[in-house]
């Protein structure tokens, strides 16, 4: 029997208390394209994303991530994951085709930390409107049409007050994620982790928040920029708008260039991300960083992430 597999990160569904401000930020400043507005939800994607949406916005009383969506590798894998998760004692909710606009039948369930995940396979891949469409058949929109204009969604970082190793074990054993890099503490074998189902260093990262009010916190969503010059251009655009940010800098872990900025409508953090390395070895041995090495792992050079008070803020997921 072939075990079900996750192919890639699909989307993040954000609830915001200030829809107008969040829409301005993600559409006009970050530069995501609106693909559809339906049932009080605004669906968006980057110019290089093919699926109907990689991000959605909906108004609510407080900021939170409603769910994180993952695309299965094969159509039958949605059912396969439902069976495996239920067998392991998870409660699985079926989402009918079309209930989430553009998406086929899906399942939703919660990690031990209560982060809500969704697994789907079918998703519409609409063309862009003619006036926004690229002449290149292998991309949907004209690049650099507006705002920072990232190419695609890259990864998510979830935070929790729970033992990180427990969430790692769930992602590895139930969902097939592979451990790529991690931080090991004196009293805890795993204090933070970077995991993936693709060749990326991480499709998901796990961050500790021991004093968080709930175990299901969301640290950031990341969108990919092609190179370092794009990151500097993003800094200029944010500065022109009077929006504060952290970075640019370079992570030791992942070796990627970064810039962090907060959505003024929801407080959701966005990481603009470039560089890094890919993993092709099937027998990859996870890279271990000690607590003493953590500062280099977080910030190899540049504006330091760990020393910024605002970087400790998270929203509920």
Coordinates of C-alpha atoms in Angstrom, one line a residue:
X1 CA 0.0 0.0 0.0
X2 CA 1.3 3.4 -1.0
X3 CA 1.2 5.9 1.9
X4 CA -0.4 9.2 1.3
X5 CA 1.9 12.2 0.8
X6 CA 1.8 16.0 1.0
X7 CA 3.1 17.7 -2.1
X8 CA 3.5 21.3 -1.0
X9 CA 2.2 24.2 1.1
X10 CA -1.0 25.4 -0.3
X11 CA -2.4 28.4 1.4
X12 CA -3.0 30.3 4.7
X13 CA -6.5 31.6 5.6
X14 CA -6.3 34.7 7.8
X15 CA -9.0 36.4 9.8
X16 CA -8.5 40.1 10.4
X17 CA -10.3 42.7 12.6
X18 CA -9.5 45.4 10.0
X19 CA -10.3 44.0 6.6
X20 CA -9.7 47.3 4.7
X21 CA -6.3 47.8 6.2
X22 CA -5.2 44.2 5.7
X23 CA -6.5 44.1 2.1
X24 CA -4.5 47.3 1.4
X25 CA -1.4 45.8 2.9
X26 CA -1.5 42.4 1.1
X27 CA -2.9 43.7 -2.2
X28 CA -1.2 47.1 -2.7
X29 CA 2.0 46.9 -0.6
X30 CA 2.9 43.2 -0.7
X31 CA 1.4 43.0 -4.2
X32 CA -0.7 39.9 -4.1
X33 CA -3.3 39.5 -6.8
X34 CA -7.0 39.2 -5.9
X35 CA -8.4 36.2 -7.8
X36 CA -12.0 36.2 -6.4
X37 CA -14.2 37.7 -3.6
X38 CA -17.0 35.4 -2.5
X39 CA -18.9 34.8 0.7
X40 CA -17.1 37.5 2.6
X41 CA -13.7 36.0 1.8
X42 CA -11.1 37.6 -0.5
X43 CA -8.8 35.0 -2.2
X44 CA -5.3 36.1 -3.3
X45 CA -2.1 34.7 -4.8
X46 CA 1.3 35.9 -5.9
X47 CA 2.1 36.5 -9.6
X48 CA 3.9 33.1 -9.9
X49 CA 1.3 31.0 -8.0
X50 CA -0.9 28.9 -10.3
X51 CA -3.6 27.7 -7.9
X52 CA -6.7 29.7 -7.2
X53 CA -5.3 31.1 -3.9
X54 CA -2.3 30.9 -1.6
X55 CA -3.8 33.3 0.8
X56 CA -7.3 34.5 1.9
X57 CA -8.7 37.3 4.0
X58 CA -11.9 37.4 6.0
X59 CA -13.2 39.9 8.6
X60 CA -13.5 38.8 12.2
X61 CA -13.5 40.1 15.7
X62 CA -9.9 39.2 16.4
X63 CA -6.9 38.3 14.3
X64 CA -6.3 34.6 13.8
X65 CA -5.3 32.0 11.2
X66 CA -8.3 29.9 10.5
X67 CA -6.3 27.1 8.8
X68 CA -3.2 26.2 6.9
X69 CA -3.8 24.3 3.7
X70 CA -1.5 21.6 2.2
X71 CA -1.9 20.1 -1.3
X72 CA -1.8 16.3 -1.4
X73 CA 0.4 14.5 -4.0
X74 CA -2.4 12.4 -5.5
X75 CA -6.2 12.7 -5.5
X76 CA -6.6 9.5 -3.5
X77 CA -4.2 10.9 -0.8
X78 CA -6.9 13.1 0.7
X79 CA -8.9 10.0 1.6
X80 CA -5.7 8.2 2.5
X81 CA -4.8 10.8 5.1
X82 CA -8.3 10.8 6.5
X83 CA -8.1 7.1 7.1
X84 CA -4.7 7.2 8.7
X85 CA -5.5 10.2 10.9
X86 CA -8.7 8.7 12.1
X87 CA -7.0 5.4 12.8
X88 CA -4.5 7.4 15.0
X89 CA -7.3 9.0 17.0
X90 CA -7.6 12.3 15.2
X91 CA -11.0 14.0 14.6
X92 CA -11.3 14.6 10.8
X93 CA -13.8 17.0 9.3
X94 CA -14.7 16.8 5.6
X95 CA -15.0 20.0 3.6
X96 CA -17.2 19.7 0.6
X97 CA -16.0 20.8 -2.9
X98 CA -16.6 24.5 -3.4
X99 CA -17.1 25.2 0.3
X100 CA -13.7 26.9 0.1
X101 CA -14.0 28.7 -3.2
X102 CA -11.9 27.2 -6.0
X103 CA -11.1 24.1 -4.0
X104 CA -12.2 20.5 -4.3
X105 CA -13.1 18.1 -1.4
X106 CA -10.7 18.4 1.5
X107 CA -10.2 17.4 5.1
X108 CA -9.5 19.5 8.2
X109 CA -8.0 18.4 11.5
X110 CA -5.9 19.7 14.3
X111 CA -2.4 19.1 15.5
X112 CA -1.8 18.3 19.2
X113 CA -1.1 22.0 19.5
X114 CA -4.6 22.8 18.1
X115 CA -3.2 24.4 14.9
X116 CA -5.8 23.7 12.2
X117 CA -4.6 22.0 9.0
X118 CA -6.4 21.3 5.8
X119 CA -5.4 18.7 3.1
X120 CA -6.8 19.0 -0.5
X121 CA -5.9 17.9 -4.0
X122 CA -8.2 19.6 -6.5
X123 CA -7.8 23.4 -6.9
X124 CA -8.8 25.6 -9.8
X125 CA -5.9 27.3 -11.6
X126 CA -7.6 30.3 -13.3
X127 CA -5.9 32.5 -15.8
X128 CA -5.4 36.1 -14.8
X129 CA -7.6 38.8 -16.3
X130 CA -6.4 39.9 -19.8
X131 CA -5.0 43.3 -18.7
X132 CA -3.0 41.6 -15.8
X133 CA -1.9 38.5 -17.7
X134 CA 1.7 37.8 -18.6
X135 CA 2.7 37.1 -22.2
X136 CA 4.6 34.2 -20.7
X137 CA 2.5 31.1 -20.7
X138 CA 4.4 29.7 -17.7
X139 CA 3.2 32.4 -15.3
X140 CA -0.2 33.8 -14.5
X141 CA 0.4 37.6 -14.0
X142 CA 2.8 40.2 -15.2
X143 CA 5.6 40.3 -12.8
X144 CA 6.3 43.5 -10.9
X145 CA 2.8 44.8 -11.7
X146 CA 2.4 46.4 -8.2
X147 CA 3.9 46.6 -4.8
X148 CA 6.7 44.3 -3.6
X149 CA 5.5 41.6 -5.9
X150 CA 6.7 38.3 -4.6
X151 CA 6.8 35.3 -7.0
X152 CA 5.2 32.6 -4.8
X153 CA 4.3 31.4 -1.4
X154 CA 7.2 29.7 0.4
X155 CA 6.6 28.5 4.0
X156 CA 4.9 29.0 7.3
X157 CA 6.2 29.2 10.8
X158 CA 4.0 28.1 13.7
X159 CA 4.7 28.8 17.3
X160 CA 3.6 26.9 20.4
X161 CA 3.9 26.7 24.1
X162 CA 4.0 22.9 23.8
X163 CA 7.1 20.7 23.7
X164 CA 8.4 21.2 20.1
X165 CA 9.5 17.6 19.8
X166 CA 5.9 16.5 20.2
X167 CA 4.8 18.6 17.3
X168 CA 7.8 17.4 15.3
X169 CA 6.8 13.8 16.0
X170 CA 3.3 14.4 14.8
X171 CA 4.3 16.1 11.6
X172 CA 6.9 13.4 10.9
X173 CA 4.9 10.3 11.8
X174 CA 1.4 11.4 10.7
X175 CA 2.1 13.7 7.8
X176 CA 5.5 12.6 6.4
X177 CA 7.5 15.8 7.0
X178 CA 11.3 15.5 7.1
X179 CA 13.5 17.2 9.7
X180 CA 16.1 19.4 8.0
X181 CA 17.6 21.5 10.8
X182 CA 16.9 22.0 14.5
X183 CA 18.0 23.6 17.7
X184 CA 18.9 21.3 20.6
X185 CA 18.8 22.6 24.2
X186 CA 20.5 21.4 27.4
X187 CA 17.2 20.3 28.9
X188 CA 15.2 19.9 25.7
X189 CA 16.3 17.7 22.8
X190 CA 14.4 20.0 20.4
X191 CA 13.8 23.7 21.0
X192 CA 13.0 24.7 17.4
X193 CA 12.7 22.8 14.1
X194 CA 12.7 23.3 10.3
X195 CA 10.8 20.6 8.3
X196 CA 9.8 20.0 4.7
X197 CA 8.0 17.7 2.3
X198 CA 9.7 19.3 -0.7
X199 CA 13.4 20.1 -1.5
X200 CA 13.1 23.3 0.5
X201 CA 14.9 23.6 3.8
X202 CA 11.5 24.2 5.3
X203 CA 7.9 24.2 4.3
X204 CA 7.1 24.7 8.0
X205 CA 9.1 25.8 11.0
X206 CA 8.3 25.3 14.6
X207 CA 9.1 28.0 17.1
X208 CA 8.9 28.0 20.9
X209 CA 6.6 30.4 22.8
X210 CA 6.6 29.0 26.3
X211 CA 4.6 31.9 27.8
X212 CA 2.0 32.1 25.0
X213 CA -1.7 32.2 26.1
X214 CA -2.5 29.2 23.9
X215 CA -0.4 26.5 22.3
X216 CA -1.7 27.3 18.8
X217 CA 0.2 30.5 17.8
X218 CA 1.2 31.6 14.3
X219 CA 4.5 33.3 13.8
X220 CA 4.6 34.1 10.1
X221 CA 3.7 33.4 6.5
X222 CA 6.6 33.7 4.0
X223 CA 6.6 34.8 0.3
X224 CA 9.5 34.2 -2.0
X225 CA 11.5 36.9 -3.8
X226 CA 13.8 36.0 -6.6
X227 CA 17.0 37.7 -5.3
X228 CA 18.7 40.1 -2.8
X229 CA 17.9 43.1 -5.0
X230 CA 14.2 42.3 -4.7
X231 CA 14.6 42.3 -0.9
X232 CA 16.2 45.8 -1.0
X233 CA 13.5 47.0 -3.3
X234 CA 10.9 45.7 -0.8
X235 CA 12.6 47.7 2.0
X236 CA 12.3 50.9 -0.1
X237 CA 8.6 50.3 -0.8
X238 CA 7.9 49.7 2.9
X239 CA 9.9 52.8 3.9
X240 CA 7.9 54.9 1.4
X241 CA 4.7 53.7 3.1
X242 CA 6.1 54.5 6.6
X243 CA 5.9 50.8 7.6
X244 CA 8.5 49.5 10.0
X245 CA 10.2 46.2 9.4
X246 CA 13.0 44.0 10.6
X247 CA 15.9 43.3 8.3
X248 CA 17.3 42.9 5.8
X249 CA 19.5 40.1 7.2
X250 CA 20.6 36.6 6.6
X251 CA 19.7 33.5 8.6
X252 CA 22.4 31.0 9.4
X253 CA 19.7 28.3 9.5
X254 CA 18.5 27.9 5.9
X255 CA 21.1 30.5 4.7
X256 CA 18.2 32.6 3.4
X257 CA 17.9 36.4 3.2
X258 CA 15.0 37.9 5.1
X259 CA 12.9 40.9 5.9
X260 CA 10.0 40.8 8.4
X261 CA 7.0 43.1 8.3
X262 CA 3.6 43.1 10.2
X263 CA 0.2 43.5 8.5
X264 CA -1.1 46.7 10.2
X265 CA -4.7 45.3 10.0
X266 CA -4.2 42.0 11.8
X267 CA -0.7 41.9 13.3
X268 CA 0.1 38.9 11.1
X269 CA 3.9 38.8 10.4
X270 CA 5.0 38.3 6.8
X271 CA 8.6 37.2 6.0
X272 CA 9.9 38.2 2.6
X273 CA 12.4 35.5 1.8
X274 CA 15.2 34.8 -0.8
X275 CA 18.3 32.7 -1.3
X276 CA 18.9 29.7 0.9
X277 CA 19.7 26.2 -0.3
X278 CA 17.8 23.1 -1.6
X279 CA 18.1 19.6 -0.4
X280 CA 18.3 16.7 -2.9
X281 CA 20.0 14.0 -0.8
X282 CA 17.5 11.2 0.1
X283 CA 19.7 10.3 3.1
X284 CA 19.9 13.9 4.5
X285 CA 21.1 14.0 8.1
X286 CA 19.4 16.9 10.0
X287 CA 21.7 19.8 10.9
X288 CA 21.9 20.3 14.7
X289 CA 22.4 23.7 16.3
X290 CA 23.1 24.2 20.0
X291 CA 21.5 26.9 22.2
X292 CA 24.9 28.7 22.1
X293 CA 24.8 28.7 18.3
X294 CA 21.2 29.9 18.1
X295 CA 22.1 33.5 17.6
X296 CA 24.1 32.7 14.5
X297 CA 21.4 30.4 13.3
X298 CA 18.8 33.1 13.6
X299 CA 20.9 36.0 12.3
X300 CA 24.1 35.3 10.5
X301 CA 24.4 39.0 9.7
X302 CA 22.1 42.0 9.5
X303 CA 19.3 43.4 11.5
X304 CA 18.9 40.9 14.4
X305 CA 15.6 39.0 14.7
X306 CA 15.9 37.8 18.2
X307 CA 16.6 41.2 19.8
X308 CA 13.5 42.8 18.4
X309 CA 10.6 42.9 20.9
X310 CA 8.0 43.0 18.2
X311 CA 9.3 39.8 16.7
X312 CA 8.0 37.9 19.8
X313 CA 4.4 38.8 19.0
X314 CA 2.2 36.1 17.5
X315 CA -1.4 35.7 16.6
X316 CA -3.6 32.7 17.4
X317 CA -3.9 29.9 14.8

